Amino acid sequence: MTETISEKIAGILNAAPLSFDPEDDIHEETHKCGNQFTDKVSESKKNVSNLLDKFLELQSLLLKKYPETKKLLSGNTQLKEVESDEEIPSDTDDEQINEVDENSDEETPRKKLKISDYKAEIEKRHKLYKDYRNSVIHKWNDKTRIAPSKSGGLVHSVTNQIEHILSDKEKLIKRTQLKRTDYEIVGQQKSNEDNETSQDQSVEVHDSNIFDDTDFYHHLLRELIECKSADVTDPVQLGRQWMQLQNLRSKMKRKIDTKATKGRKIRYVVHSKLVNFMAPIEDNNNSAVTDLCGSLFGKNQVF
């Protein structure tokens, strides 16, 4: 659900206007709007700041609810190693956890951050959570491992494999800057080269000002549908999930005509032909019409 909402937000932001020169036409249009444009920009910044505050507050509440992560935000980074066997908490442990939760709720409200300070705050929390995250990944990787490798080669840990994949950041960032869907950026005029590339679907278009992870989103969605259909034996339910997969594939291959926007193409719907339709046949002459109109107003009397 969260990925679906964030995917829609990313699609809208990719079409948002970029930083433009004062000599551009869009600058003249925004200047004509006067204070209305600046008010909308300040309102958008305020909404983004409030959204980030809500996310940080939610993260703090989730960390404080779990006993192994409740000390992360307090500055105590010395975490205990995650044991392989689950421990059953006693009644005294539950009482201590409740006391800590009550004390944490009475903390003073955090100072409101500026837009430029959120990056440092998020990176700080990521570093504090990294050790605990790696320990949990190691724990469940060891539990779910079926059998050790029989090849006799060097076996790398799961965290080393993740770090190896994330080591080439330039390649990963470039993948997110690939334009996979057809949309027009507000205020950006298309050149002849852009028109040729839009017609040729095989040409990859990279833009450092966008973020597009549609391939990853469709991969997660496909895994979710396949996971749901793994344990299903009902043929009706399997048919529905097969239709969902077909709709997903057709959505990924959908081509949008960008030249049909802003009234550049006439949109019309072809009506079906009329069946058994015949125009009325008039068999009345002019004298009959004159007699009828005269009799209506009492001028002529028809016997």
mmCIF file of C-alpha atoms in Angstrom, residues 282-294:
data_model
loop_
_atom_site.group_PDB
_atom_site.id
_atom_site.type_symbol
_atom_site.label_atom_id
_atom_site.label_comp_id
_atom_site.label_asym_id
_atom_site.label_seq_id
_atom_site.Cartn_x
_atom_site.Cartn_y
_atom_site.Cartn_z
ATOM 1 C CA GLU A 282 -44.825 12.964 -45.402
ATOM 2 C CA ASP A 283 -48.032 12.309 -47.354
ATOM 3 C CA ASN A 284 -49.848 15.584 -46.470
ATOM 4 C CA ASN A 285 -50.086 18.323 -49.094
ATOM 5 C CA ASN A 286 -50.126 22.093 -48.514
ATOM 6 C CA SER A 287 -53.932 22.422 -48.650
ATOM 7 C CA ALA A 288 -54.369 19.916 -45.852
ATOM 8 C CA VAL A 289 -51.950 21.888 -43.678
ATOM 9 C CA THR A 290 -53.888 25.128 -44.384
ATOM 10 C CA ASP A 291 -57.229 23.537 -43.473
ATOM 11 C CA LEU A 292 -55.797 22.115 -40.269
ATOM 12 C CA CYS A 293 -54.344 25.435 -39.099
ATOM 13 C CA GLY A 294 -57.595 27.263 -39.944
#
